Short mmCIF file of C-alpha atoms in Angstrom, two decimals:
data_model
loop_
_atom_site.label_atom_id
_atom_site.label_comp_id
_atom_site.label_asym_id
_atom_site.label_seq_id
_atom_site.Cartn_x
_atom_site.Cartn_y
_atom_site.Cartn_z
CA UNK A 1068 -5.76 -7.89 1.14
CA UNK A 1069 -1.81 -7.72 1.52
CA UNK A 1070 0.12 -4.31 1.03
CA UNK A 1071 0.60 -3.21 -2.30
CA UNK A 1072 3.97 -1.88 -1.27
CA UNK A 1073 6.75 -3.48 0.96
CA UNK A 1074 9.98 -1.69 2.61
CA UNK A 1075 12.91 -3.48 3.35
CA UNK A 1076 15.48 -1.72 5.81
CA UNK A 1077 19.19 -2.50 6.04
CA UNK A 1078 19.95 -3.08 10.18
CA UNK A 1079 23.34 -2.53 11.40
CA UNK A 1080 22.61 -4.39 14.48
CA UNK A 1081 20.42 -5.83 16.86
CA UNK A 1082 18.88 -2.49 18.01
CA UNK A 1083 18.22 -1.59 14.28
CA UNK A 1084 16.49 -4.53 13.40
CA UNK A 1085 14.48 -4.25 16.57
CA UNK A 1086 13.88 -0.47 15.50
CA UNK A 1087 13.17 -1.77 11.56
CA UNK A 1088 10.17 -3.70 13.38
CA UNK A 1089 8.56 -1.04 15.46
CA UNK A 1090 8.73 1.46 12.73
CA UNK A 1091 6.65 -0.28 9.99
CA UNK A 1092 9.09 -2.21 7.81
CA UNK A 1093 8.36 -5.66 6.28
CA UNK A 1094 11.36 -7.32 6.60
CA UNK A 1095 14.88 -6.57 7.38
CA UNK A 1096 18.49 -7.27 5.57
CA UNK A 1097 20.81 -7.74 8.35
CA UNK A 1098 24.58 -6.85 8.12
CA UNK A 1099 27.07 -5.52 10.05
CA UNK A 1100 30.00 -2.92 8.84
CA UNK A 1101 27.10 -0.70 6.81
CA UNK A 1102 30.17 1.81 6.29
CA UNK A 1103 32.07 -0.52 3.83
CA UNK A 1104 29.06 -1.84 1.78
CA UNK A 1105 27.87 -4.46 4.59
CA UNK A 1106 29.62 -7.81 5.30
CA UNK A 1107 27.81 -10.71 7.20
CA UNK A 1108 26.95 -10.03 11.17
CA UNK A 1109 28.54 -12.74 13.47
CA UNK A 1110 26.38 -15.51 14.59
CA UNK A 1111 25.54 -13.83 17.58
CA UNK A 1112 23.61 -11.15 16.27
CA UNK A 1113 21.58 -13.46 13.91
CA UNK A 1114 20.75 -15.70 16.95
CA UNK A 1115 19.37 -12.61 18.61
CA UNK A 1116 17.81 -10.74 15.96
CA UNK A 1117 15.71 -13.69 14.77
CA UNK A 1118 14.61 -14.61 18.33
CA UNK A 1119 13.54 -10.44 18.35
CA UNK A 1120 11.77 -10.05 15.22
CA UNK A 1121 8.39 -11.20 13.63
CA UNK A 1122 8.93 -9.60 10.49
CA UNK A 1123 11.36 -10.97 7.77
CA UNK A 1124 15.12 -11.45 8.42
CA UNK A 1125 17.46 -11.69 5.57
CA UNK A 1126 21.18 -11.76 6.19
CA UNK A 1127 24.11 -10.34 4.03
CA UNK A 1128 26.25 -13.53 3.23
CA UNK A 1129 29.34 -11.05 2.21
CA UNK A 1130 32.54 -12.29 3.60
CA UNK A 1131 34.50 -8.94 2.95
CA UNK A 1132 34.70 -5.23 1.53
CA UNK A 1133 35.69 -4.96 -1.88
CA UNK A 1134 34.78 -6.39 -5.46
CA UNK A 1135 32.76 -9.73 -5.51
CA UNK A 1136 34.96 -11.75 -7.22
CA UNK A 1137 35.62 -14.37 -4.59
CA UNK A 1138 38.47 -17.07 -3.47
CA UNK A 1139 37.37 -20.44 -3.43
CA UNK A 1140 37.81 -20.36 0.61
CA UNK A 1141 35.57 -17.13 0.63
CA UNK A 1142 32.78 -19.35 -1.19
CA UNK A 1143 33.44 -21.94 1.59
CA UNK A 1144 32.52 -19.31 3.77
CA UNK A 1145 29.62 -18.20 1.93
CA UNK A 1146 28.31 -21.36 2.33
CA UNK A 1147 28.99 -22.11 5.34
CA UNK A 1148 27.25 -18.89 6.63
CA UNK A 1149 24.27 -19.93 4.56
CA UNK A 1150 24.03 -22.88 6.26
CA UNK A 1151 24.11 -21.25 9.80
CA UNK A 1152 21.37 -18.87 8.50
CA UNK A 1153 19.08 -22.00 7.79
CA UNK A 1154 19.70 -23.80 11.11
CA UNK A 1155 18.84 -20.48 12.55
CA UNK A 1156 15.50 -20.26 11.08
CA UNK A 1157 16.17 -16.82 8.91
CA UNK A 1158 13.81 -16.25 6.16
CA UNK A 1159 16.45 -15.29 3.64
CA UNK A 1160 19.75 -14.59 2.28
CA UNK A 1161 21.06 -11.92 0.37
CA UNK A 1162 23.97 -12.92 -1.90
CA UNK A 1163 25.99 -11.03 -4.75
CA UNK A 1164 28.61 -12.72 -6.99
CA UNK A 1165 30.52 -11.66 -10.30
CA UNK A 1166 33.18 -13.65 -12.70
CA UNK A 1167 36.32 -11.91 -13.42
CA UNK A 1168 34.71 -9.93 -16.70
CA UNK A 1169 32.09 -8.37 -14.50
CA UNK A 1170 29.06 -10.94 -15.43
CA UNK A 1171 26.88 -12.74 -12.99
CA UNK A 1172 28.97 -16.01 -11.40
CA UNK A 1173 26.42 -18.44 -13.13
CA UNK A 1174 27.32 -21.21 -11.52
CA UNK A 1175 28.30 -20.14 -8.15
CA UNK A 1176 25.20 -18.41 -7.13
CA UNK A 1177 23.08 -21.25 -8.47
CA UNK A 1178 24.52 -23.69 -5.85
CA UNK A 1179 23.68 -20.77 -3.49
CA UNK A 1180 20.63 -20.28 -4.46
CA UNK A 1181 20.26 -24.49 -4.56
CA UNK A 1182 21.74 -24.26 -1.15
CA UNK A 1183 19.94 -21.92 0.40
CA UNK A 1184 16.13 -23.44 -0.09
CA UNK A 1185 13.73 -22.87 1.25
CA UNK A 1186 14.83 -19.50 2.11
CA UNK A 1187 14.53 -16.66 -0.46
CA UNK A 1188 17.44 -15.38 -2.13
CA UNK A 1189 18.28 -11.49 -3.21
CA UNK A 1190 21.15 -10.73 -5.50
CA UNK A 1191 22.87 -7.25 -4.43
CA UNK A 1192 24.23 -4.49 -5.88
CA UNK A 1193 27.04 -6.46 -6.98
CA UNK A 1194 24.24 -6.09 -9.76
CA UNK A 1195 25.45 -2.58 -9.95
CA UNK A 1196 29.05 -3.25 -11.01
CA UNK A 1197 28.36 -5.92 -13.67
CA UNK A 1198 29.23 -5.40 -17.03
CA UNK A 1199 25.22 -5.06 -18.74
CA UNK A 1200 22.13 -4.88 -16.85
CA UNK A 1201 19.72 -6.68 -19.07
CA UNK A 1202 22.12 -9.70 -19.34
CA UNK A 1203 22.89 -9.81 -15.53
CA UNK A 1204 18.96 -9.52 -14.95
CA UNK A 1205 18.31 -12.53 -17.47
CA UNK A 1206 21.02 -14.48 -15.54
CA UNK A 1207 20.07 -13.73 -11.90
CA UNK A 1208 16.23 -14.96 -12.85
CA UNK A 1209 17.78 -18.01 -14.29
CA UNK A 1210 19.56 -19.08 -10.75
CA UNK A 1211 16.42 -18.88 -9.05
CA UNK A 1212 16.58 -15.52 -6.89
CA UNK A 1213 14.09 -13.73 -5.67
CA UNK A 1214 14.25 -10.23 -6.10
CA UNK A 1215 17.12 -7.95 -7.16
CA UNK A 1216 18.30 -5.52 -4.90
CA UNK A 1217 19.83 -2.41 -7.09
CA UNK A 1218 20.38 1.74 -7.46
CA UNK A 1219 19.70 1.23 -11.38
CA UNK A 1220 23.88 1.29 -11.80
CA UNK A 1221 24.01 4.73 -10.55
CA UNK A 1222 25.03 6.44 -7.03
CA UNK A 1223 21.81 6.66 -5.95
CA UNK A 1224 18.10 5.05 -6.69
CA UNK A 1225 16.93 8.24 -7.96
CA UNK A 1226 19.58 9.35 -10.24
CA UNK A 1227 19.02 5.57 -11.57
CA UNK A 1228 15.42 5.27 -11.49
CA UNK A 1229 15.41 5.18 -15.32
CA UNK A 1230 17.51 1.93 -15.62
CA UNK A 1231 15.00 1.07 -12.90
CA UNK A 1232 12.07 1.04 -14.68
CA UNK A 1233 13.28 -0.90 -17.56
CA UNK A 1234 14.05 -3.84 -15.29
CA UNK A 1235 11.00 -4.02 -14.01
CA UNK A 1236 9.60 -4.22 -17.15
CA UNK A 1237 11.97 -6.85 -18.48
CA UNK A 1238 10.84 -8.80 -15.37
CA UNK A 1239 7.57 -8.62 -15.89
CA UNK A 1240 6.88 -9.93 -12.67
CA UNK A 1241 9.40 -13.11 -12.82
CA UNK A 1242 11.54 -11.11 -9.65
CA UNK A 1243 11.21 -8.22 -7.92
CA UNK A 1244 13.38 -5.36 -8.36
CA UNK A 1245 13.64 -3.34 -5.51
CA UNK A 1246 15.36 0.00 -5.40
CA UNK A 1247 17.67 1.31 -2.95
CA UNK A 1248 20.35 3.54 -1.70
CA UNK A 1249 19.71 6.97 -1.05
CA UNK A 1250 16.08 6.37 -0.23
CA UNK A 1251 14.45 8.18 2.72
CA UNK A 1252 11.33 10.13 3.86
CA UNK A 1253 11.47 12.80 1.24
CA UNK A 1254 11.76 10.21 -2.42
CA UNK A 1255 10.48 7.42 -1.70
CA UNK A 1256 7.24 8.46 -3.35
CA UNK A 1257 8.81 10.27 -6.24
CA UNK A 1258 10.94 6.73 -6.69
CA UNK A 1259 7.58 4.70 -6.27
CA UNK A 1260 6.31 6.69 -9.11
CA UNK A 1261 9.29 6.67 -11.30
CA UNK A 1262 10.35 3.23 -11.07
CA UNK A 1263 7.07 1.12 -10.86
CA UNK A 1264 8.67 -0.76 -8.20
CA UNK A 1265 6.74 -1.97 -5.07
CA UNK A 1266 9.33 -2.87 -3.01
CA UNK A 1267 12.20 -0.11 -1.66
CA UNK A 1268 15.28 -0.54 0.31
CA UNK A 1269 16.82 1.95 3.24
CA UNK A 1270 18.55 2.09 5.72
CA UNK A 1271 16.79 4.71 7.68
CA UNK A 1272 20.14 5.91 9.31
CA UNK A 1273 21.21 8.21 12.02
CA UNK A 1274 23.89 9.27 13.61
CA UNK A 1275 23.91 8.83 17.25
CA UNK A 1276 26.05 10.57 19.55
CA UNK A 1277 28.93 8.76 21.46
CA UNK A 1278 28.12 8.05 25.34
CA UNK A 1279 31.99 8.22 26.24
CA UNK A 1280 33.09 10.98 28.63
CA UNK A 1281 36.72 10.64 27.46
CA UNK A 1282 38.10 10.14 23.77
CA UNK A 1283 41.97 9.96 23.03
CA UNK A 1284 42.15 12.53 20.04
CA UNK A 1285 46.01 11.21 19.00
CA UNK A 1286 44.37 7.89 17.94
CA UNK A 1287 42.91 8.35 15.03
CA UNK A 1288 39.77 5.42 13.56
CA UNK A 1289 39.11 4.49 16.94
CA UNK A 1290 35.60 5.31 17.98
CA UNK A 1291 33.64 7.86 16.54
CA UNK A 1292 29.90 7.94 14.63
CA UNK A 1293 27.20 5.00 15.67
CA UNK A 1294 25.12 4.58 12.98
CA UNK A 1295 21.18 3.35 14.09
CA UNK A 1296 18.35 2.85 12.15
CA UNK A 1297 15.15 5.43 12.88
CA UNK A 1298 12.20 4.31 14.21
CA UNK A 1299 10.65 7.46 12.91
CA UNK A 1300 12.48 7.28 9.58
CA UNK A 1301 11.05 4.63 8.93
CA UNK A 1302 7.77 4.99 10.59
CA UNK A 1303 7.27 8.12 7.79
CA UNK A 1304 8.26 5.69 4.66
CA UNK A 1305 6.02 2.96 5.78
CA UNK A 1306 3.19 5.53 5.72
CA UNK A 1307 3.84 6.99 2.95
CA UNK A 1308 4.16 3.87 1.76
CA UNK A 1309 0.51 2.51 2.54
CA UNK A 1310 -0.89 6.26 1.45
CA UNK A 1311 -0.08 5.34 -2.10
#
């Protein structure tokens, strides 16, 4: 009998993923720049991860910070990168587009979604900037994705756990909608309960402190905080997790 619950954590890098794994989680989203949203990890990384992991490995296809209203050479990209991710064996893809009035690019994440088989496709928080929730959730289930990544349109999951539960009633099972940001060890629970979801999204993160002897204080956005996924972050949610 398979978990009722799954927890998806968002790795930073190669050590987070492999940290993601050891902890508990079911699957990964992989991305790199976790300070400005995400954007896509180089190929590098996605080489190395999936030769690391046994658990899922789904990979931010963002080509930049900022709104997701894209050029057509950024969908080039897109694409491109979604191509790389299938040659490379990934299980998944996590994409996130909007039209100029704030609704769900139709047509753009269809041929995504088309492009992408047979991997599984999330739609982002982009979600979480769109102009109405039930339409956007009607229109991402129509292009074929998988499950909907979202914080119910508010900061955090909790403070939108009400918008929450509505989608997953509207799905009624046709996605999954998985809550995240600002999930740790100390809601996830309390969001299980208010949401009805069964799959949750974190990033587990801490800060870990710089190995360099010298720093040049003048120079300012060079260096600084290394973010890292917990292994005993995450270790706690995925038992609280299976306790439920």
């Amino acid at each position: 009998m398979g978990k009722s619950y799954r927890l998806e954590i968002c790795a930073n890098s190669v050590a987070s993923a492999l940290a993601a794994q050891e902890g508990g989680a079911d699957r990964i989203e992989f991305c790199q720049n976790l300070e400005m949203g995400g954007t896509t990890p180089s190929s590098g990384q996605i080489w190395l991860t999936r030769a690391a992991l046994k658990i899922g490995l789904h990979v931010l296809i963002r080509p930049r910070a900022g709104d997701f209203l894209y050029s057509d050479l950024e969908f080039q990209e897109m694409k491109a990168d979604i191509m790389f991710c299938k040659e490379a064996k990934c299980d998944g893809v996590v994409i996130g587009l909007l039209d100029v009035e704030g609704r769900v690019d139709i047509a753009r994440t269809s041929e995504l979604v088309e492009l992408a088989q047979p991997m599984q496709v999330t739609f982002h928080r982009a979600f979480d900037v769109s102009r109405d929730p039930l339409e956007a959730l009607e229109a991402i289930i129509a292009c074929g994705c998988r499950r909907l990544l979202t914080s119910g349109m508010e900061n955090t999951a909790l403070a939108g756990a009400g918008l929450i539960k509505k989608l997953v009633t509207q799905a009624a099972g046709r996605i999954e909608i998985m809550p995240g940001s600002g999930i740790n060890e100390t809601n996830i629970a309390q969001i299980a309960g208010l949401t009805g979801a069964q799959a949750f999204h974190s990033s587990a993160k801490v800060a870990m402190v710089s190995g360099m002897r010298y720093t040049n204080e003048a120079v300012e956005g060079m260096g600084g905080t290394v973010w890292l996924s917990s292994k005993e972050k995450i270790r706690q949610m995925a038992d609280i997790l299976e306790s439920l």
